[in-house]
Coordinates of C-alpha atoms in Angstrom, one line a residue:
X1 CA -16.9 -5.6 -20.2
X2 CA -18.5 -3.5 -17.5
X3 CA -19.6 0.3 -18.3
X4 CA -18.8 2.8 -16.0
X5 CA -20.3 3.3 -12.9
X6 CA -23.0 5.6 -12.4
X7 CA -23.1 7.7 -9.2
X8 CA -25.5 6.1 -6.2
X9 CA -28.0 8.2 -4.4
X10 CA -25.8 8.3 -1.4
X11 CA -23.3 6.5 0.5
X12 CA -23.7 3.0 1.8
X13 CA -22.9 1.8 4.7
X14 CA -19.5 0.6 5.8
X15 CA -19.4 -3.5 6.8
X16 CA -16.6 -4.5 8.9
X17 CA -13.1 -5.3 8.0
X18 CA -13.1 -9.3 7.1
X19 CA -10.3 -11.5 8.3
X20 CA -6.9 -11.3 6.2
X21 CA -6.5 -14.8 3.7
X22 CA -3.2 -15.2 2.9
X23 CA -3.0 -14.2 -0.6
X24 CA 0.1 -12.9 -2.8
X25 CA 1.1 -13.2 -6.5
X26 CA 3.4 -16.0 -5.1
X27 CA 0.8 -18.1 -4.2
X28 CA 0.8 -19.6 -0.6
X29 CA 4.1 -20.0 1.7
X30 CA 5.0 -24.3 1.7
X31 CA 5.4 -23.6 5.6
X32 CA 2.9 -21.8 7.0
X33 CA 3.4 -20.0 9.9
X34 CA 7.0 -19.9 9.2
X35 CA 8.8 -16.3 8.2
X36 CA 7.9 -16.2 4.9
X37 CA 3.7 -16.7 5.6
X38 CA 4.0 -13.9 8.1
X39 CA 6.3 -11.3 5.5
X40 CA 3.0 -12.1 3.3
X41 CA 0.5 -11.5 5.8
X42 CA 1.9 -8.2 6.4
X43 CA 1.0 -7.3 2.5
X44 CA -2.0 -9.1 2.4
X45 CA -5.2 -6.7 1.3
X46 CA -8.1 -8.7 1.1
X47 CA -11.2 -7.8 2.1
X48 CA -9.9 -3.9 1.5
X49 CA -10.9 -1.5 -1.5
X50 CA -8.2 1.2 -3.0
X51 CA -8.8 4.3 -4.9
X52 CA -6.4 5.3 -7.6
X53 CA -6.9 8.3 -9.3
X54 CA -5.2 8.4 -12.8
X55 CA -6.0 5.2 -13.0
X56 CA -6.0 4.1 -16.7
X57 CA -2.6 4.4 -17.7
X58 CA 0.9 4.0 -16.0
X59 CA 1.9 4.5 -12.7
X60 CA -2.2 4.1 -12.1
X61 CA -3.0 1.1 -14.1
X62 CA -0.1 -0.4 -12.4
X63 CA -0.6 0.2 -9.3
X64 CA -4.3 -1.0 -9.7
X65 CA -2.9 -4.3 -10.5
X66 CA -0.5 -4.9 -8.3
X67 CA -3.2 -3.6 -5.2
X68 CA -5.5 -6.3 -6.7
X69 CA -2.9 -9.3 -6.8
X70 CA -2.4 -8.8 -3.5
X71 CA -6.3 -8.9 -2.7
X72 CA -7.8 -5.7 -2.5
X73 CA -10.7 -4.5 -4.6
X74 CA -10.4 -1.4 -7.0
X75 CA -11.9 1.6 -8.7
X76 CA -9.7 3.4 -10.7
X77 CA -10.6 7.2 -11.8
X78 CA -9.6 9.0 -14.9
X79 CA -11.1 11.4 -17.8
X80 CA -10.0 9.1 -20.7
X81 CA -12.9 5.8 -20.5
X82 CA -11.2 3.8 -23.1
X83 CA -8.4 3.7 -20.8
X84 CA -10.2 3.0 -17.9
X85 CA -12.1 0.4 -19.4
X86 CA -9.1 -1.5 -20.8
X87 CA -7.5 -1.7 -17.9
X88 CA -10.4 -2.9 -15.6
X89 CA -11.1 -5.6 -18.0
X90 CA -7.2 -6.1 -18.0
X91 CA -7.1 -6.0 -13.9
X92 CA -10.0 -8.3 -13.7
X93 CA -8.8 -10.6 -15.6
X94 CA -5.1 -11.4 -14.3
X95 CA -6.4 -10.8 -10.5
X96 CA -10.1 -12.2 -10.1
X97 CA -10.8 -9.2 -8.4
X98 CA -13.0 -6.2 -8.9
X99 CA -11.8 -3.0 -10.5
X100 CA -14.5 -0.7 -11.3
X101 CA -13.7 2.2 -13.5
X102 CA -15.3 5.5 -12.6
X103 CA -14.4 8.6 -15.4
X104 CA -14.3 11.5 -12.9
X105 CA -12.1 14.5 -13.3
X106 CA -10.5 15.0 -10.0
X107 CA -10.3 18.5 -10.7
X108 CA -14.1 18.6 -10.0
X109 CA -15.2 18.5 -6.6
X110 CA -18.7 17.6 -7.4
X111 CA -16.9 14.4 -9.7
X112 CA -14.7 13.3 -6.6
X113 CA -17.8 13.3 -4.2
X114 CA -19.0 11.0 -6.9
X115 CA -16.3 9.1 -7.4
X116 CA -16.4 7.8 -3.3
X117 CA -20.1 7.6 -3.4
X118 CA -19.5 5.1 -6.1
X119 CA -16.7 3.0 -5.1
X120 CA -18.6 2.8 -1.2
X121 CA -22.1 2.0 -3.3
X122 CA -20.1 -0.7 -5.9
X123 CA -17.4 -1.8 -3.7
X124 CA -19.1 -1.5 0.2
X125 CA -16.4 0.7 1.9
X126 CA -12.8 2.2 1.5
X127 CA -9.6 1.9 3.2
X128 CA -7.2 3.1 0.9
X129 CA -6.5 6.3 -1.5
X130 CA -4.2 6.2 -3.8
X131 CA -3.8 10.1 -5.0
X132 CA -1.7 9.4 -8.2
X133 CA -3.6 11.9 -10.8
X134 CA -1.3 15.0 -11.7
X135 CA 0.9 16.3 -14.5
X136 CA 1.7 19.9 -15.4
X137 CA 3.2 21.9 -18.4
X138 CA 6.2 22.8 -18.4
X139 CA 6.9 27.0 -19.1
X140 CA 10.1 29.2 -17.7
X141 CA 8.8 31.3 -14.8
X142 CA 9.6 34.5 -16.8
X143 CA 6.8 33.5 -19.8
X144 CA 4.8 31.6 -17.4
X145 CA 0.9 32.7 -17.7
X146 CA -1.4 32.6 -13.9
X147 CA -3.8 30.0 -15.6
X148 CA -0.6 27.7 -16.2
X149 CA 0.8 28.6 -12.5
X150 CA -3.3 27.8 -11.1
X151 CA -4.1 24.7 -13.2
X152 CA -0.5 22.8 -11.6
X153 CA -1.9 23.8 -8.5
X154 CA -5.4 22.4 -9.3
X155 CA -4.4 19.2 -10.3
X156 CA -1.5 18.7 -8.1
X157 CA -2.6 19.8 -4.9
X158 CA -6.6 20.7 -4.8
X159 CA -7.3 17.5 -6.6
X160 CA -5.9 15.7 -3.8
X161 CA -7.3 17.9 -1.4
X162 CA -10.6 16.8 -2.7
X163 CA -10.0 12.9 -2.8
X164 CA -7.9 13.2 0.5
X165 CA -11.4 15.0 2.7
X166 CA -13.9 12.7 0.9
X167 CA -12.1 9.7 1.5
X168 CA -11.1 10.6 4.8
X169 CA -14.6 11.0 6.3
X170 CA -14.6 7.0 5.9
X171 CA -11.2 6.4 7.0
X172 CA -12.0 8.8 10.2
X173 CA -15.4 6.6 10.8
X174 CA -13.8 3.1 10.5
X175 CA -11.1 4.2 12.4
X176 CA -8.2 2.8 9.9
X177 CA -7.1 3.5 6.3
X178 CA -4.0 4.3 4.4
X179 CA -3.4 7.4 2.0
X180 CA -0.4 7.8 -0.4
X181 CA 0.4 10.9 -2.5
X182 CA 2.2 10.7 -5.7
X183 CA 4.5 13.6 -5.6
X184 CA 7.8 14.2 -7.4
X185 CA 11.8 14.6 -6.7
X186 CA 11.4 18.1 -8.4
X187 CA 9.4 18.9 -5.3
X188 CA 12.3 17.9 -3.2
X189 CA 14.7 19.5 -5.8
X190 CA 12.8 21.7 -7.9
X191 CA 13.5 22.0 -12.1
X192 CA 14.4 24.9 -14.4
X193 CA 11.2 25.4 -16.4
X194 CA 9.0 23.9 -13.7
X195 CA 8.7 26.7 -10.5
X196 CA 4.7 26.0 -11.0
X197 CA 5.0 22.1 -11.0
X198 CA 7.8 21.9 -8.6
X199 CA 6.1 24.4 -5.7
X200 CA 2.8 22.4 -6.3
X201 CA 4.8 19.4 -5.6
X202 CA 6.1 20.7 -2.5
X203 CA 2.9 21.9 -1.5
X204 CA 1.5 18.2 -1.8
X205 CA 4.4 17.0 0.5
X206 CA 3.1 19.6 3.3
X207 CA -0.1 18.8 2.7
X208 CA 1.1 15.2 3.5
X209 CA 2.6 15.7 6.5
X210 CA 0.0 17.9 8.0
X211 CA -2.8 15.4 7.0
X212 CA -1.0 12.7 9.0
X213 CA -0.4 14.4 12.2
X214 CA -3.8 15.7 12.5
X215 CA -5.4 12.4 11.0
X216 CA -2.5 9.3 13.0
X217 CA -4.7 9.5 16.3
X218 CA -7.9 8.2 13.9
X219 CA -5.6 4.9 12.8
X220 CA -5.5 6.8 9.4
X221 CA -1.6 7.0 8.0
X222 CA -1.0 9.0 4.7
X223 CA 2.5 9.1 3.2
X224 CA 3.6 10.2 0.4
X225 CA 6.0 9.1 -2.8
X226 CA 8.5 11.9 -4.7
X227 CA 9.0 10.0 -7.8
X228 CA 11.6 10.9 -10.6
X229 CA 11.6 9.9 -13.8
X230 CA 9.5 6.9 -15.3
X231 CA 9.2 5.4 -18.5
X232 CA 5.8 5.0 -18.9
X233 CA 4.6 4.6 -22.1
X234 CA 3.0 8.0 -22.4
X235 CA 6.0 9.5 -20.4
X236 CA 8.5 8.0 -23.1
X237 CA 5.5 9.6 -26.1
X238 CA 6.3 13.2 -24.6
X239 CA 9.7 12.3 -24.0
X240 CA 10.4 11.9 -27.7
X241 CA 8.3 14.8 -28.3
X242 CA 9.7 17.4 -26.7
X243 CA 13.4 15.8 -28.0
X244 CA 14.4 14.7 -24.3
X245 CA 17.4 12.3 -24.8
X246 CA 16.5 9.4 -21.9
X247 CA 20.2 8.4 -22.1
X248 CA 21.3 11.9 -21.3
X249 CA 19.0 12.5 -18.0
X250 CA 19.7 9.0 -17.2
X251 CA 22.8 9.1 -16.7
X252 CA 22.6 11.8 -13.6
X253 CA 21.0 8.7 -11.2
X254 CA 23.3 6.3 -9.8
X255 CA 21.1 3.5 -11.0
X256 CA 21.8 5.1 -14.4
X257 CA 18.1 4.8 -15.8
X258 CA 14.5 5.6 -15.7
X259 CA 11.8 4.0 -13.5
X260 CA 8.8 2.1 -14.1
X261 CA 5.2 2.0 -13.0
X262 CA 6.0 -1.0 -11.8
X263 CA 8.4 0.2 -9.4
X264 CA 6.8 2.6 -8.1
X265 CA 3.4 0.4 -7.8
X266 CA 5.9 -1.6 -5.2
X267 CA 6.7 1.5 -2.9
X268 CA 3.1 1.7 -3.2
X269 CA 2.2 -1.3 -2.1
X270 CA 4.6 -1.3 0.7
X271 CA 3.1 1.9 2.3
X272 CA -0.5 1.3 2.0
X273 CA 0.1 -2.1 3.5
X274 CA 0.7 -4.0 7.2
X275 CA 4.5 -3.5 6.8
X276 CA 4.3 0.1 7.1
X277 CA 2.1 -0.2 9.9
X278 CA 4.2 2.3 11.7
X279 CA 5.1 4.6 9.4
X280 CA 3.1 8.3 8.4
X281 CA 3.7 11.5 7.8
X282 CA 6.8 10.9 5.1
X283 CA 7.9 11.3 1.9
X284 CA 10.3 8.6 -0.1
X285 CA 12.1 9.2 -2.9
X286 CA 11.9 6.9 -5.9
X287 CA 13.8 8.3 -8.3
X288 CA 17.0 6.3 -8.8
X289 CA 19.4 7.8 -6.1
X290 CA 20.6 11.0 -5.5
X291 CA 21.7 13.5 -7.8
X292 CA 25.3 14.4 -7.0
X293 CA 28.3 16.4 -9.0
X294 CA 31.8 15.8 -8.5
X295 CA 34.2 13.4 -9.5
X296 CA 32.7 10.3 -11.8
X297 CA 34.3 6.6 -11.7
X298 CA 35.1 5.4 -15.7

């Protein structure tokens, strides 16, 4: 298994884009050419290298697999190593591509300058940022302390901040790249016991659409994903926890049930790749449907 990556003496340079292979879990369309070889095409991300941050675990890990399945190269960034380390080997594995763990703490400018030294050094460029790290705790704005309103912020929205500049200077240079932010419906909605997670949220939706207007003319898109509840496995650990009944806040989404990483590693996919070719600036909800009173069908 390979260690972690230690930080190069500077960036390499950038090599030109190579020419797309056809290449999806699927395997090869029987008739190429025909519709189905071009819907592939349109995904197809060989010969590009992602960055997700939050890397090891849920939404991260599986996003990192389904990026490499389709042909990209990896490096995935988190704190924990084990989990970085098991799910490079794991990546590798199923996918035949790279996926080189870097531990950086995104909260850490210094650590995120490292982390796309690294990836360019390992992996020979970037064209895709996946800004997934982020979490908060929850407190009711009455209680709430200024280092638990600052540390949502700093992990929600100057972590990205961070990733999104360093990245960016490549994805200016190369003149193409794709950027997705990992935000959540409680920044379109908001949640009682959440004003500090739900405004950083919002804030990383802003921040979206700003960075795409002023960054579009550069080929550089950067959309962004409000995602509602998922059942990852650490989501379901805290879940049970904190004595949050799944059924109960299930049953407020049409689709009548929490997400997974898998799910949301699709809408993912679909933004960072060919198919959204035209498409920047905007937020999607993944979070089961909307939330609506009223009458119920039985």
């Amino acid at each position: 298994m390979r260690g972690l990556v230690a930080p190069p003496a500077g960036p390499a340079a950038l090599p030109a884009l190579s020419p797309a292979v056809l290449s999806g879990p699927s395997g090869p369309s029987p008739r190429t050419g025909g519709p189905a070889d071009r819907r592939r095409r349109l995904y197809d991300l060989t010969g590009r290298v992602a960055i997700v941050t939050g890397g090891g675990t849920g939404i991260g890990a599986a996003t990192a697999r389904l990026l490499a399945e389709y042909g990209a190269d990896v490096a995935i960034a988190a704190r924990t190593v084990a989990d970085l380390e098991r799910t490079s080997a794991e990546v590798e594995q199923a996918t035949g591509r790279r996926c080189v763990p870097i531990r950086t703490d995104v909260k850490v400018e210094d650590d995120v300058v490292r982390l796309v030294r690294s990836t360019v050094d390992e992996l020979g460029r970037v064209d895709i940022l996946i800004n997934n790290a982020g979490g908060t705790r929850m407190g009711l704005l009455a209680t709430l302390p200024t280092k638990g309103w600052d540390a949502s912020f700093d992990l929600n929205v100057r972590a990205a901040y961070f990733c999104t500049r360093e990245v960016g200077r490549h994805l200016i240079a190369q003149g193409s790249g794709a950027i997705v932010n990992i935000s959540s419906d409680a920044g379109l909605h908001g949640v009682r016991g959440g004003a500090h997670y739900a405004s950083s949220k919002a804030a990383l939706q802003m921040f979206t659409s700003v960075a795409a207007a002023e960054w579009g003319p550069h080929g550089v898109r950067v959309n962004c994903l409000a995602v509602g509840p998922v059942a990852s496995a650490r989501a379901v650990a805290a879940w049970q926890v904190a004595g949050i009944d799944t059924a109960e806040f299930s049953s407020s989404t049409p689709l009548g049930r929490p997400g997974t990483p898998d799910e949301v590693a699709q809408a993912i996919l679909f933004f960072v790749s060919d198919a959204a070719s035209y498409i920047t600036g905007q937020t999607l909800a993944v979070d089961g449907g909307p939330h609506m009173g009223g009458i119920r069908e039985t």
